[in-house]
């Protein structure tokens, strides 16, 4: 079975901290995604990567950056966490060319 | 901006009834996918329909796609309490591989 693993299920950070959310997939997928999910807003794409070191901005990249140094790992970085970044963060991966995506279990981040 | 919009936002039915959810999207697509999310968890893929297909079945799921109207529907037949979840449609707009989701339909199936 495909496995997408997010490093933490719950995380509490302080305003201004630099926060790293890690995601690892074990199926050699080319595509990886980071979303945030908020009530009433659905899933919004933050960043997308289609290959090592390659990334594209999604709909809401402000305040975030990403890193993909290895194919299996895609990191989301909050450069200076703010309270409005309190949310559920979901990572996903998929093979190339329009196929299904596989999701991690999510990280619920609270910034205080 | 989000590509897909599901309708209704919430749906409550009795066990055994059918549930229909709709999705509208804005730009051309290669395929459209439906996902399910149990409360507070990650999403699980249900079914994918390609732009040259009009209807697809998988177990109790039936998906239709009308590219002229830029819309899709997901029908769950003979619903069960275990079908209680949020359902999302997703597309890859404009030929990109960015997977973009709608806001979802929250389905409650009452025993």
mmCIF file with all atom_site columns, C-alpha atoms in Angstrom:
data_model
loop_
_atom_site.group_PDB
_atom_site.id
_atom_site.type_symbol
_atom_site.label_atom_id
_atom_site.label_alt_id
_atom_site.label_comp_id
_atom_site.label_asym_id
_atom_site.label_entity_id
_atom_site.label_seq_id
_atom_site.pdbx_PDB_ins_code
_atom_site.Cartn_x
_atom_site.Cartn_y
_atom_site.Cartn_z
_atom_site.occupancy
_atom_site.B_iso_or_equiv
_atom_site.pdbx_formal_charge
_atom_site.auth_seq_id
_atom_site.auth_comp_id
_atom_site.auth_asym_id
_atom_site.auth_atom_id
_atom_site.pdbx_PDB_model_num
ATOM 1   C CA . UNK A 1 1   ? 0.000   0.000  0.000   1.00 0.00 ? 1   UNK A CA 1
ATOM 2   C CA . UNK A 1 2   ? 1.061   3.544  -0.709  1.00 0.00 ? 2   UNK A CA 1
ATOM 3   C CA . UNK A 1 3   ? 2.048   5.356  2.402   1.00 0.00 ? 3   UNK A CA 1
ATOM 4   C CA . UNK A 1 4   ? 2.287   9.104  2.874   1.00 0.00 ? 4   UNK A CA 1
ATOM 5   C CA . UNK A 1 5   ? 3.558   9.978  6.325   1.00 0.00 ? 5   UNK A CA 1
ATOM 6   C CA . UNK A 1 6   ? 3.432   13.389 7.936   1.00 0.00 ? 6   UNK A CA 1
ATOM 7   C CA . UNK A 1 7   ? 5.886   13.881 10.757  1.00 0.00 ? 7   UNK A CA 1
ATOM 8   C CA . UNK A 1 8   ? 3.414   15.125 13.368  1.00 0.00 ? 8   UNK A CA 1
ATOM 9   C CA . UNK A 1 9   ? -0.293  14.677 13.986  1.00 0.00 ? 9   UNK A CA 1
ATOM 10  C CA . UNK A 1 10  ? -0.563  17.683 16.285  1.00 0.00 ? 10  UNK A CA 1
ATOM 11  C CA . UNK A 1 11  ? 1.823   20.597 16.665  1.00 0.00 ? 11  UNK A CA 1
ATOM 12  C CA . UNK A 1 12  ? 1.765   23.734 18.811  1.00 0.00 ? 12  UNK A CA 1
ATOM 13  C CA . UNK A 1 13  ? 4.170   26.558 17.959  1.00 0.00 ? 13  UNK A CA 1
ATOM 14  C CA . UNK A 1 14  ? 4.677   30.136 19.065  1.00 0.00 ? 14  UNK A CA 1
ATOM 15  C CA . UNK A 1 15  ? 4.198   33.212 16.911  1.00 0.00 ? 15  UNK A CA 1
ATOM 16  C CA . UNK A 1 16  ? 7.391   34.075 15.055  1.00 0.00 ? 16  UNK A CA 1
ATOM 17  C CA . UNK A 1 17  ? 8.882   30.584 15.200  1.00 0.00 ? 17  UNK A CA 1
ATOM 18  C CA . UNK A 1 18  ? 10.184  28.901 12.064  1.00 0.00 ? 18  UNK A CA 1
ATOM 19  C CA . UNK A 1 19  ? 8.127   25.738 11.583  1.00 0.00 ? 19  UNK A CA 1
ATOM 20  C CA . UNK A 1 20  ? 8.943   22.682 9.494   1.00 0.00 ? 20  UNK A CA 1
ATOM 21  C CA . UNK A 1 21  ? 6.257   20.222 8.415   1.00 0.00 ? 21  UNK A CA 1
ATOM 22  C CA . UNK A 1 22  ? 7.678   17.071 6.906   1.00 0.00 ? 22  UNK A CA 1
ATOM 23  C CA . UNK A 1 23  ? 6.063   14.655 4.483   1.00 0.00 ? 23  UNK A CA 1
ATOM 24  C CA . UNK A 1 24  ? 7.505   11.384 3.210   1.00 0.00 ? 24  UNK A CA 1
ATOM 25  C CA . UNK A 1 25  ? 6.055   9.032  0.593   1.00 0.00 ? 25  UNK A CA 1
ATOM 26  C CA . UNK A 1 26  ? 7.245   5.530  -0.169  1.00 0.00 ? 26  UNK A CA 1
ATOM 27  C CA . UNK A 1 27  ? 5.962   4.951  -3.714  1.00 0.00 ? 27  UNK A CA 1
ATOM 28  C CA . UNK A 1 28  ? 8.461   6.876  -5.835  1.00 0.00 ? 28  UNK A CA 1
ATOM 29  C CA . UNK A 1 29  ? 5.806   9.395  -6.871  1.00 0.00 ? 29  UNK A CA 1
ATOM 30  C CA . UNK A 1 30  ? 6.912   12.395 -8.887  1.00 0.00 ? 30  UNK A CA 1
ATOM 31  C CA . UNK A 1 31  ? 4.205   14.799 -7.686  1.00 0.00 ? 31  UNK A CA 1
ATOM 32  C CA . UNK A 1 32  ? 3.820   16.045 -4.150  1.00 0.00 ? 32  UNK A CA 1
ATOM 33  C CA . UNK A 1 33  ? 1.412   18.619 -2.742  1.00 0.00 ? 33  UNK A CA 1
ATOM 34  C CA . UNK A 1 34  ? 0.828   20.692 0.382   1.00 0.00 ? 34  UNK A CA 1
ATOM 35  C CA . UNK A 1 35  ? -2.676  21.896 1.250   1.00 0.00 ? 35  UNK A CA 1
ATOM 36  C CA . UNK A 1 36  ? -4.237  23.667 4.155   1.00 0.00 ? 36  UNK A CA 1
ATOM 37  C CA . UNK A 1 37  ? -7.794  22.959 5.191   1.00 0.00 ? 37  UNK A CA 1
ATOM 38  C CA . UNK A 1 38  ? -9.977  25.407 7.079   1.00 0.00 ? 38  UNK A CA 1
ATOM 39  C CA . UNK A 1 39  ? -13.690 25.149 7.942   1.00 0.00 ? 39  UNK A CA 1
ATOM 40  C CA . UNK A 1 40  ? -15.857 26.411 5.126   1.00 0.00 ? 40  UNK A CA 1
ATOM 41  C CA . UNK A 1 41  ? -12.899 26.905 2.779   1.00 0.00 ? 41  UNK A CA 1
ATOM 42  C CA . UNK A 1 42  ? -12.146 23.344 1.768   1.00 0.00 ? 42  UNK A CA 1
ATOM 43  C CA . UNK A 1 43  ? -8.625  22.397 0.715   1.00 0.00 ? 43  UNK A CA 1
ATOM 44  C CA . UNK A 1 44  ? -6.443  25.140 -0.666  1.00 0.00 ? 44  UNK A CA 1
ATOM 45  C CA . UNK A 1 45  ? -3.217  24.348 -2.487  1.00 0.00 ? 45  UNK A CA 1
ATOM 46  C CA . UNK A 1 46  ? -0.125  25.976 -0.997  1.00 0.00 ? 46  UNK A CA 1
ATOM 47  C CA . UNK A 1 47  ? 2.657   24.468 -3.127  1.00 0.00 ? 47  UNK A CA 1
ATOM 48  C CA . UNK A 1 48  ? 3.108   21.712 -5.656  1.00 0.00 ? 48  UNK A CA 1
ATOM 49  C CA . UNK A 1 49  ? 6.299   19.882 -6.675  1.00 0.00 ? 49  UNK A CA 1
ATOM 50  C CA . UNK A 1 50  ? 6.601   17.710 -9.784  1.00 0.00 ? 50  UNK A CA 1
ATOM 51  C CA . UNK A 1 51  ? 10.229  16.674 -9.345  1.00 0.00 ? 51  UNK A CA 1
ATOM 52  C CA . UNK A 1 52  ? 13.214  17.049 -7.071  1.00 0.00 ? 52  UNK A CA 1
ATOM 53  C CA . UNK A 1 53  ? 14.043  20.719 -6.557  1.00 0.00 ? 53  UNK A CA 1
ATOM 54  C CA . UNK A 1 54  ? 11.061  21.745 -8.740  1.00 0.00 ? 54  UNK A CA 1
ATOM 55  C CA . UNK A 1 55  ? 8.120   23.619 -7.269  1.00 0.00 ? 55  UNK A CA 1
ATOM 56  C CA . UNK A 1 56  ? 5.151   25.683 -8.304  1.00 0.00 ? 56  UNK A CA 1
ATOM 57  C CA . UNK A 1 57  ? 3.074   28.053 -6.237  1.00 0.00 ? 57  UNK A CA 1
ATOM 58  C CA . UNK A 1 58  ? -0.486  27.144 -5.481  1.00 0.00 ? 58  UNK A CA 1
ATOM 59  C CA . UNK A 1 59  ? -3.317  29.471 -4.565  1.00 0.00 ? 59  UNK A CA 1
ATOM 60  C CA . UNK A 1 60  ? -2.012  30.610 -1.172  1.00 0.00 ? 60  UNK A CA 1
ATOM 61  C CA . UNK A 1 61  ? 1.821   30.489 -1.051  1.00 0.00 ? 61  UNK A CA 1
ATOM 62  C CA . UNK A 1 62  ? 2.303   33.687 0.963   1.00 0.00 ? 62  UNK A CA 1
ATOM 63  C CA . UNK A 1 63  ? 4.068   33.040 4.260   1.00 0.00 ? 63  UNK A CA 1
ATOM 64  C CA . UNK A 1 64  ? 5.194   29.565 3.194   1.00 0.00 ? 64  UNK A CA 1
ATOM 65  C CA . UNK A 1 65  ? 8.124   28.010 1.389   1.00 0.00 ? 65  UNK A CA 1
ATOM 66  C CA . UNK A 1 66  ? 8.919   24.423 0.445   1.00 0.00 ? 66  UNK A CA 1
ATOM 67  C CA . UNK A 1 67  ? 11.909  22.183 -0.021  1.00 0.00 ? 67  UNK A CA 1
ATOM 68  C CA . UNK A 1 68  ? 12.288  19.003 -2.047  1.00 0.00 ? 68  UNK A CA 1
ATOM 69  C CA . UNK A 1 69  ? 15.856  17.792 -1.960  1.00 0.00 ? 69  UNK A CA 1
ATOM 70  C CA . UNK A 1 70  ? 14.929  14.116 -2.296  1.00 0.00 ? 70  UNK A CA 1
ATOM 71  C CA . UNK A 1 71  ? 12.133  12.576 -4.315  1.00 0.00 ? 71  UNK A CA 1
ATOM 72  C CA . UNK A 1 72  ? 10.419  10.997 -1.322  1.00 0.00 ? 72  UNK A CA 1
ATOM 73  C CA . UNK A 1 73  ? 10.426  14.025 0.973   1.00 0.00 ? 73  UNK A CA 1
ATOM 74  C CA . UNK A 1 74  ? 8.555   17.321 0.661   1.00 0.00 ? 74  UNK A CA 1
ATOM 75  C CA . UNK A 1 75  ? 8.864   19.873 3.442   1.00 0.00 ? 75  UNK A CA 1
ATOM 76  C CA . UNK A 1 76  ? 6.615   22.844 4.127   1.00 0.00 ? 76  UNK A CA 1
ATOM 77  C CA . UNK A 1 77  ? 8.274   25.734 5.943   1.00 0.00 ? 77  UNK A CA 1
ATOM 78  C CA . UNK A 1 78  ? 6.519   28.527 7.790   1.00 0.00 ? 78  UNK A CA 1
ATOM 79  C CA . UNK A 1 79  ? 9.229   31.172 7.876   1.00 0.00 ? 79  UNK A CA 1
ATOM 80  C CA . UNK A 1 80  ? 7.693   33.103 10.778  1.00 0.00 ? 80  UNK A CA 1
ATOM 81  C CA . UNK A 1 81  ? 4.565   31.445 12.105  1.00 0.00 ? 81  UNK A CA 1
ATOM 82  C CA . UNK A 1 82  ? 1.520   33.622 12.667  1.00 0.00 ? 82  UNK A CA 1
ATOM 83  C CA . UNK A 1 83  ? -1.801  32.872 14.335  1.00 0.00 ? 83  UNK A CA 1
ATOM 84  C CA . UNK A 1 84  ? -3.608  32.968 10.982  1.00 0.00 ? 84  UNK A CA 1
ATOM 85  C CA . UNK A 1 85  ? -1.578  29.937 9.941   1.00 0.00 ? 85  UNK A CA 1
ATOM 86  C CA . UNK A 1 86  ? -3.360  27.824 12.548  1.00 0.00 ? 86  UNK A CA 1
ATOM 87  C CA . UNK A 1 87  ? -4.909  25.128 10.395  1.00 0.00 ? 87  UNK A CA 1
ATOM 88  C CA . UNK A 1 88  ? -4.940  21.505 9.298   1.00 0.00 ? 88  UNK A CA 1
ATOM 89  C CA . UNK A 1 89  ? -2.115  20.825 6.837   1.00 0.00 ? 89  UNK A CA 1
ATOM 90  C CA . UNK A 1 90  ? -2.406  17.922 4.413   1.00 0.00 ? 90  UNK A CA 1
ATOM 91  C CA . UNK A 1 91  ? 0.333   16.439 2.271   1.00 0.00 ? 91  UNK A CA 1
ATOM 92  C CA . UNK A 1 92  ? -0.335  14.282 -0.793  1.00 0.00 ? 92  UNK A CA 1
ATOM 93  C CA . UNK A 1 93  ? 1.599   12.510 -3.526  1.00 0.00 ? 93  UNK A CA 1
ATOM 94  C CA . UNK A 1 94  ? 0.736   11.111 -6.943  1.00 0.00 ? 94  UNK A CA 1
ATOM 95  C CA . UNK A 1 95  ? 2.415   9.674  -10.012 1.00 0.00 ? 95  UNK A CA 1
ATOM 96  C CA . UNK A 1 96  ? 2.715   11.939 -13.073 1.00 0.00 ? 96  UNK A CA 1
ATOM 97  C CA . UNK A 1 97  ? -0.054  12.540 -15.550 1.00 0.00 ? 97  UNK A CA 1
ATOM 98  C CA . UNK A 1 98  ? -3.442  12.875 -14.015 1.00 0.00 ? 98  UNK A CA 1
ATOM 99  C CA . UNK A 1 99  ? -3.913  10.023 -11.612 1.00 0.00 ? 99  UNK A CA 1
ATOM 100 C CA . UNK A 1 100 ? -5.162  9.672  -8.086  1.00 0.00 ? 100 UNK A CA 1
ATOM 101 C CA . UNK A 1 101 ? -3.417  11.304 -5.164  1.00 0.00 ? 101 UNK A CA 1
ATOM 102 C CA . UNK A 1 102 ? -2.632  9.665  -1.835  1.00 0.00 ? 102 UNK A CA 1
ATOM 103 C CA . UNK A 1 103 ? -2.898  11.690 1.344   1.00 0.00 ? 103 UNK A CA 1
ATOM 104 C CA . UNK A 1 104 ? -1.161  11.724 4.678   1.00 0.00 ? 104 UNK A CA 1
ATOM 105 C CA . UNK A 1 105 ? -3.144  11.781 7.910   1.00 0.00 ? 105 UNK A CA 1
ATOM 106 C CA . UNK A 1 106 ? -2.757  15.543 8.325   1.00 0.00 ? 106 UNK A CA 1
ATOM 107 C CA . UNK A 1 107 ? -0.990  17.804 10.818  1.00 0.00 ? 107 UNK A CA 1
ATOM 108 C CA . UNK A 1 108 ? -3.140  20.037 12.964  1.00 0.00 ? 108 UNK A CA 1
ATOM 109 C CA . UNK A 1 109 ? -0.972  23.086 13.653  1.00 0.00 ? 109 UNK A CA 1
ATOM 110 C CA . UNK A 1 110 ? -1.842  25.616 16.317  1.00 0.00 ? 110 UNK A CA 1
ATOM 111 C CA . UNK A 1 111 ? 0.131   28.856 16.468  1.00 0.00 ? 111 UNK A CA 1
ATOM 112 C CA . UNK A 1 112 ? -0.192  30.676 19.787  1.00 0.00 ? 112 UNK A CA 1
ATOM 113 C CA . UNK B 2 1   ? -8.913  30.441 -6.680  1.00 0.00 ? 1   UNK B CA 1
ATOM 114 C CA . UNK B 2 2   ? -10.628 27.111 -6.210  1.00 0.00 ? 2   UNK B CA 1
ATOM 115 C CA . UNK B 2 3   ? -11.585 25.302 -9.354  1.00 0.00 ? 3   UNK B CA 1
ATOM 116 C CA . UNK B 2 4   ? -14.444 23.126 -8.147  1.00 0.00 ? 4   UNK B CA 1
ATOM 117 C CA . UNK B 2 5   ? -17.526 24.001 -6.172  1.00 0.00 ? 5   UNK B CA 1
ATOM 118 C CA . UNK B 2 6   ? -19.617 21.277 -4.605  1.00 0.00 ? 6   UNK B CA 1
ATOM 119 C CA . UNK B 2 7   ? -23.330 21.540 -4.041  1.00 0.00 ? 7   UNK B CA 1
ATOM 120 C CA . UNK B 2 8   ? -24.973 21.217 -1.597  1.00 0.00 ? 8   UNK B CA 1
ATOM 121 C CA . UNK B 2 9   ? -22.623 22.235 1.201   1.00 0.00 ? 9   UNK B CA 1
ATOM 122 C CA . UNK B 2 10  ? -24.375 19.819 3.549   1.00 0.00 ? 10  UNK B CA 1
ATOM 123 C CA . UNK B 2 11  ? -26.752 16.906 3.038   1.00 0.00 ? 11  UNK B CA 1
ATOM 124 C CA . UNK B 2 12  ? -28.585 14.824 5.628   1.00 0.00 ? 12  UNK B CA 1
ATOM 125 C CA . UNK B 2 13  ? -30.398 11.618 4.647   1.00 0.00 ? 13  UNK B CA 1
ATOM 126 C CA . UNK B 2 14  ? -31.673 8.375  6.129   1.00 0.00 ? 14  UNK B CA 1
ATOM 127 C CA . UNK B 2 15  ? -29.907 5.055  5.747   1.00 0.00 ? 15  UNK B CA 1
ATOM 128 C CA . UNK B 2 16  ? -30.973 3.311  2.563   1.00 0.00 ? 16  UNK B CA 1
ATOM 129 C CA . UNK B 2 17  ? -31.646 6.529  0.658   1.00 0.00 ? 17  UNK B CA 1
ATOM 130 C CA . UNK B 2 18  ? -29.534 7.726  -2.248  1.00 0.00 ? 18  UNK B CA 1
ATOM 131 C CA . UNK B 2 19  ? -27.229 10.729 -1.915  1.00 0.00 ? 19  UNK B CA 1
ATOM 132 C CA . UNK B 2 20  ? -26.382 13.002 -4.824  1.00 0.00 ? 20  UNK B CA 1
ATOM 133 C CA . UNK B 2 21  ? -23.649 15.604 -4.754  1.00 0.00 ? 21  UNK B CA 1
ATOM 134 C CA . UNK B 2 22  ? -22.738 17.976 -7.558  1.00 0.00 ? 22  UNK B CA 1
ATOM 135 C CA . UNK B 2 23  ? -19.529 19.653 -8.599  1.00 0.00 ? 23  UNK B CA 1
ATOM 136 C CA . UNK B 2 24  ? -19.065 22.550 -10.988 1.00 0.00 ? 24  UNK B CA 1
ATOM 137 C CA . UNK B 2 25  ? -15.706 23.691 -12.317 1.00 0.00 ? 25  UNK B CA 1
ATOM 138 C CA . UNK B 2 26  ? -14.402 26.594 -14.332 1.00 0.00 ? 26  UNK B CA 1
ATOM 139 C CA . UNK B 2 27  ? -11.755 25.614 -16.883 1.00 0.00 ? 27  UNK B CA 1
ATOM 140 C CA . UNK B 2 28  ? -11.002 22.695 -19.187 1.00 0.00 ? 28  UNK B CA 1
ATOM 141 C CA . UNK B 2 29  ? -9.876  19.510 -17.457 1.00 0.00 ? 29  UNK B CA 1
ATOM 142 C CA . UNK B 2 30  ? -8.186  16.204 -18.230 1.00 0.00 ? 30  UNK B CA 1
ATOM 143 C CA . UNK B 2 31  ? -10.132 14.335 -15.607 1.00 0.00 ? 31  UNK B CA 1
ATOM 144 C CA . UNK B 2 32  ? -12.213 14.868 -12.492 1.00 0.00 ? 32  UNK B CA 1
ATOM 145 C CA . UNK B 2 33  ? -11.787 12.981 -9.263  1.00 0.00 ? 33  UNK B CA 1
ATOM 146 C CA . UNK B 2 34  ? -13.904 12.456 -6.164  1.00 0.00 ? 34  UNK B CA 1
ATOM 147 C CA . UNK B 2 35  ? -12.439 12.005 -2.692  1.00 0.00 ? 35  UNK B CA 1
ATOM 148 C CA . UNK B 2 36  ? -13.862 11.234 0.701   1.00 0.00 ? 36  UNK B CA 1
ATOM 149 C CA . UNK B 2 37  ? -12.687 12.530 4.087   1.00 0.00 ? 37  UNK B CA 1
ATOM 150 C CA . UNK B 2 38  ? -13.712 11.126 7.411   1.00 0.00 ? 38  UNK B CA 1
ATOM 151 C CA . UNK B 2 39  ? -13.712 13.677 10.203  1.00 0.00 ? 39  UNK B CA 1
ATOM 152 C CA . UNK B 2 40  ? -10.257 15.124 10.854  1.00 0.00 ? 40  UNK B CA 1
ATOM 153 C CA . UNK B 2 41  ? -8.425  12.630 8.650   1.00 0.00 ? 41  UNK B CA 1
ATOM 154 C CA . UNK B 2 42  ? -6.685  12.597 5.285   1.00 0.00 ? 42  UNK B CA 1
ATOM 155 C CA . UNK B 2 43  ? -8.586  12.219 2.044   1.00 0.00 ? 43  UNK B CA 1
ATOM 156 C CA . UNK B 2 44  ? -9.172  8.912  0.294   1.00 0.00 ? 44  UNK B CA 1
ATOM 157 C CA . UNK B 2 45  ? -9.598  8.622  -3.455  1.00 0.00 ? 45  UNK B CA 1
ATOM 158 C CA . UNK B 2 46  ? -12.958 7.237  -4.591  1.00 0.00 ? 46  UNK B CA 1
ATOM 159 C CA . UNK B 2 47  ? -13.153 7.450  -8.355  1.00 0.00 ? 47  UNK B CA 1
ATOM 160 C CA . UNK B 2 48  ? -11.625 9.185  -11.374 1.00 0.00 ? 48  UNK B CA 1
ATOM 161 C CA . UNK B 2 49  ? -13.510 10.004 -14.567 1.00 0.00 ? 49  UNK B CA 1
ATOM 162 C CA . UNK B 2 50  ? -11.641 11.152 -17.672 1.00 0.00 ? 50  UNK B CA 1
ATOM 163 C CA . UNK B 2 51  ? -12.812 14.036 -19.814 1.00 0.00 ? 51  UNK B CA 1
ATOM 164 C CA . UNK B 2 52  ? -13.851 11.705 -22.638 1.00 0.00 ? 52  UNK B CA 1
ATOM 165 C CA . UNK B 2 53  ? -16.052 9.607  -20.335 1.00 0.00 ? 53  UNK B CA 1
ATOM 166 C CA . UNK B 2 54  ? -19.643 10.444 -19.450 1.00 0.00 ? 54  UNK B CA 1
ATOM 167 C CA . UNK B 2 55  ? -20.383 7.960  -16.699 1.00 0.00 ? 55  UNK B CA 1
ATOM 168 C CA . UNK B 2 56  ? -18.471 5.625  -14.438 1.00 0.00 ? 56  UNK B CA 1
ATOM 169 C CA . UNK B 2 57  ? -19.462 3.143  -11.747 1.00 0.00 ? 57  UNK B CA 1
ATOM 170 C CA . UNK B 2 58  ? -17.644 1.706  -8.770  1.00 0.00 ? 58  UNK B CA 1
ATOM 171 C CA . UNK B 2 59  ? -19.658 -0.403 -6.362  1.00 0.00 ? 59  UNK B CA 1
ATOM 172 C CA . UNK B 2 60  ? -22.404 1.842  -4.954  1.00 0.00 ? 60  UNK B CA 1
ATOM 173 C CA . UNK B 2 61  ? -20.864 4.938  -6.556  1.00 0.00 ? 61  UNK B CA 1
ATOM 174 C CA . UNK B 2 62  ? -21.945 6.411  -9.850  1.00 0.00 ? 62  UNK B CA 1
ATOM 175 C CA . UNK B 2 63  ? -20.198 9.446  -11.301 1.00 0.00 ? 63  UNK B CA 1
ATOM 176 C CA . UNK B 2 64  ? -21.297 11.460 -14.307 1.00 0.00 ? 64  UNK B CA 1
ATOM 177 C CA . UNK B 2 65  ? -19.393 14.141 -16.156 1.00 0.00 ? 65  UNK B CA 1
ATOM 178 C CA . UNK B 2 66  ? -20.826 16.784 -18.483 1.00 0.00 ? 66  UNK B CA 1
ATOM 179 C CA . UNK B 2 67  ? -17.937 18.741 -19.971 1.00 0.00 ? 67  UNK B CA 1
ATOM 180 C CA . UNK B 2 68  ? -20.279 21.050 -21.891 1.00 0.00 ? 68  UNK B CA 1
ATOM 181 C CA . UNK B 2 69  ? -21.778 22.215 -18.599 1.00 0.00 ? 69  UNK B CA 1
ATOM 182 C CA . UNK B 2 70  ? -18.507 21.857 -16.676 1.00 0.00 ? 70  UNK B CA 1
ATOM 183 C CA . UNK B 2 71  ? -20.208 19.777 -14.045 1.00 0.00 ? 71  UNK B CA 1
ATOM 184 C CA . UNK B 2 72  ? -20.087 16.363 -12.408 1.00 0.00 ? 72  UNK B CA 1
ATOM 185 C CA . UNK B 2 73  ? -22.278 14.466 -10.001 1.00 0.00 ? 73  UNK B CA 1
ATOM 186 C CA . UNK B 2 74  ? -21.558 11.738 -7.482  1.00 0.00 ? 74  UNK B CA 1
ATOM 187 C CA . UNK B 2 75  ? -24.388 9.385  -6.585  1.00 0.00 ? 75  UNK B CA 1
ATOM 188 C CA . UNK B 2 76  ? -24.110 7.053  -3.608  1.00 0.00 ? 76  UNK B CA 1
ATOM 189 C CA . UNK B 2 77  ? -26.857 4.454  -3.700  1.00 0.00 ? 77  UNK B CA 1
ATOM 190 C CA . UNK B 2 78  ? -28.370 2.659  -0.700  1.00 0.00 ? 78  UNK B CA 1
ATOM 191 C CA . UNK B 2 79  ? -26.412 4.825  1.722   1.00 0.00 ? 79  UNK B CA 1
ATOM 192 C CA . UNK B 2 80  ? -25.119 3.533  5.045   1.00 0.00 ? 80  UNK B CA 1
ATOM 193 C CA . UNK B 2 81  ? -24.229 5.307  8.283   1.00 0.00 ? 81  UNK B CA 1
ATOM 194 C CA . UNK B 2 82  ? -20.581 4.546  7.475   1.00 0.00 ? 82  UNK B CA 1
ATOM 195 C CA . UNK B 2 83  ? -20.882 6.794  4.388   1.00 0.00 ? 83  UNK B CA 1
ATOM 196 C CA . UNK B 2 84  ? -21.054 9.797  6.719   1.00 0.00 ? 84  UNK B CA 1
ATOM 197 C CA . UNK B 2 85  ? -18.105 11.949 5.632   1.00 0.00 ? 85  UNK B CA 1
ATOM 198 C CA . UNK B 2 86  ? -17.171 14.972 3.557   1.00 0.00 ? 86  UNK B CA 1
ATOM 199 C CA . UNK B 2 87  ? -16.889 14.504 -0.190  1.00 0.00 ? 87  UNK B CA 1
ATOM 200 C CA . UNK B 2 88  ? -14.691 16.602 -2.451  1.00 0.00 ? 88  UNK B CA 1
ATOM 201 C CA . UNK B 2 89  ? -14.263 16.897 -6.171  1.00 0.00 ? 89  UNK B CA 1
ATOM 202 C CA . UNK B 2 90  ? -10.830 17.668 -7.595  1.00 0.00 ? 90  UNK B CA 1
ATOM 203 C CA . UNK B 2 91  ? -9.529  18.673 -10.999 1.00 0.00 ? 91  UNK B CA 1
ATOM 204 C CA . UNK B 2 92  ? -6.280  19.558 -12.706 1.00 0.00 ? 92  UNK B CA 1
ATOM 205 C CA . UNK B 2 93  ? -7.239  22.791 -14.429 1.00 0.00 ? 93  UNK B CA 1
ATOM 206 C CA . UNK B 2 94  ? -5.840  23.920 -17.729 1.00 0.00 ? 94  UNK B CA 1
ATOM 207 C CA . UNK B 2 95  ? -3.605  20.910 -18.350 1.00 0.00 ? 95  UNK B CA 1
ATOM 208 C CA . UNK B 2 96  ? -1.437  21.463 -15.289 1.00 0.00 ? 96  UNK B CA 1
ATOM 209 C CA . UNK B 2 97  ? -0.857  18.709 -12.771 1.00 0.00 ? 97  UNK B CA 1
ATOM 210 C CA . UNK B 2 98  ? -1.797  20.876 -9.817  1.00 0.00 ? 98  UNK B CA 1
ATOM 211 C CA . UNK B 2 99  ? -4.674  19.069 -8.125  1.00 0.00 ? 99  UNK B CA 1
ATOM 212 C CA . UNK B 2 100 ? -7.260  21.612 -7.012  1.00 0.00 ? 100 UNK B CA 1
ATOM 213 C CA . UNK B 2 101 ? -10.162 20.827 -4.703  1.00 0.00 ? 101 UNK B CA 1
ATOM 214 C CA . UNK B 2 102 ? -13.576 22.309 -4.030  1.00 0.00 ? 102 UNK B CA 1
ATOM 215 C CA . UNK B 2 103 ? -15.002 23.147 -0.623  1.00 0.00 ? 103 UNK B CA 1
ATOM 216 C CA . UNK B 2 104 ? -16.758 19.817 -0.205  1.00 0.00 ? 104 UNK B CA 1
ATOM 217 C CA . UNK B 2 105 ? -20.167 18.432 0.659   1.00 0.00 ? 105 UNK B CA 1
ATOM 218 C CA . UNK B 2 106 ? -20.699 17.196 4.198   1.00 0.00 ? 106 UNK B CA 1
ATOM 219 C CA . UNK B 2 107 ? -22.909 14.099 4.084   1.00 0.00 ? 107 UNK B CA 1
ATOM 220 C CA . UNK B 2 108 ? -24.662 12.767 7.173   1.00 0.00 ? 108 UNK B CA 1
ATOM 221 C CA . UNK B 2 109 ? -26.417 9.416  6.928   1.00 0.00 ? 109 UNK B CA 1
ATOM 222 C CA . UNK B 2 110 ? -28.738 8.833  9.847   1.00 0.00 ? 110 UNK B CA 1
ATOM 223 C CA . UNK B 2 111 ? -29.266 5.242  11.051  1.00 0.00 ? 111 UNK B CA 1
#
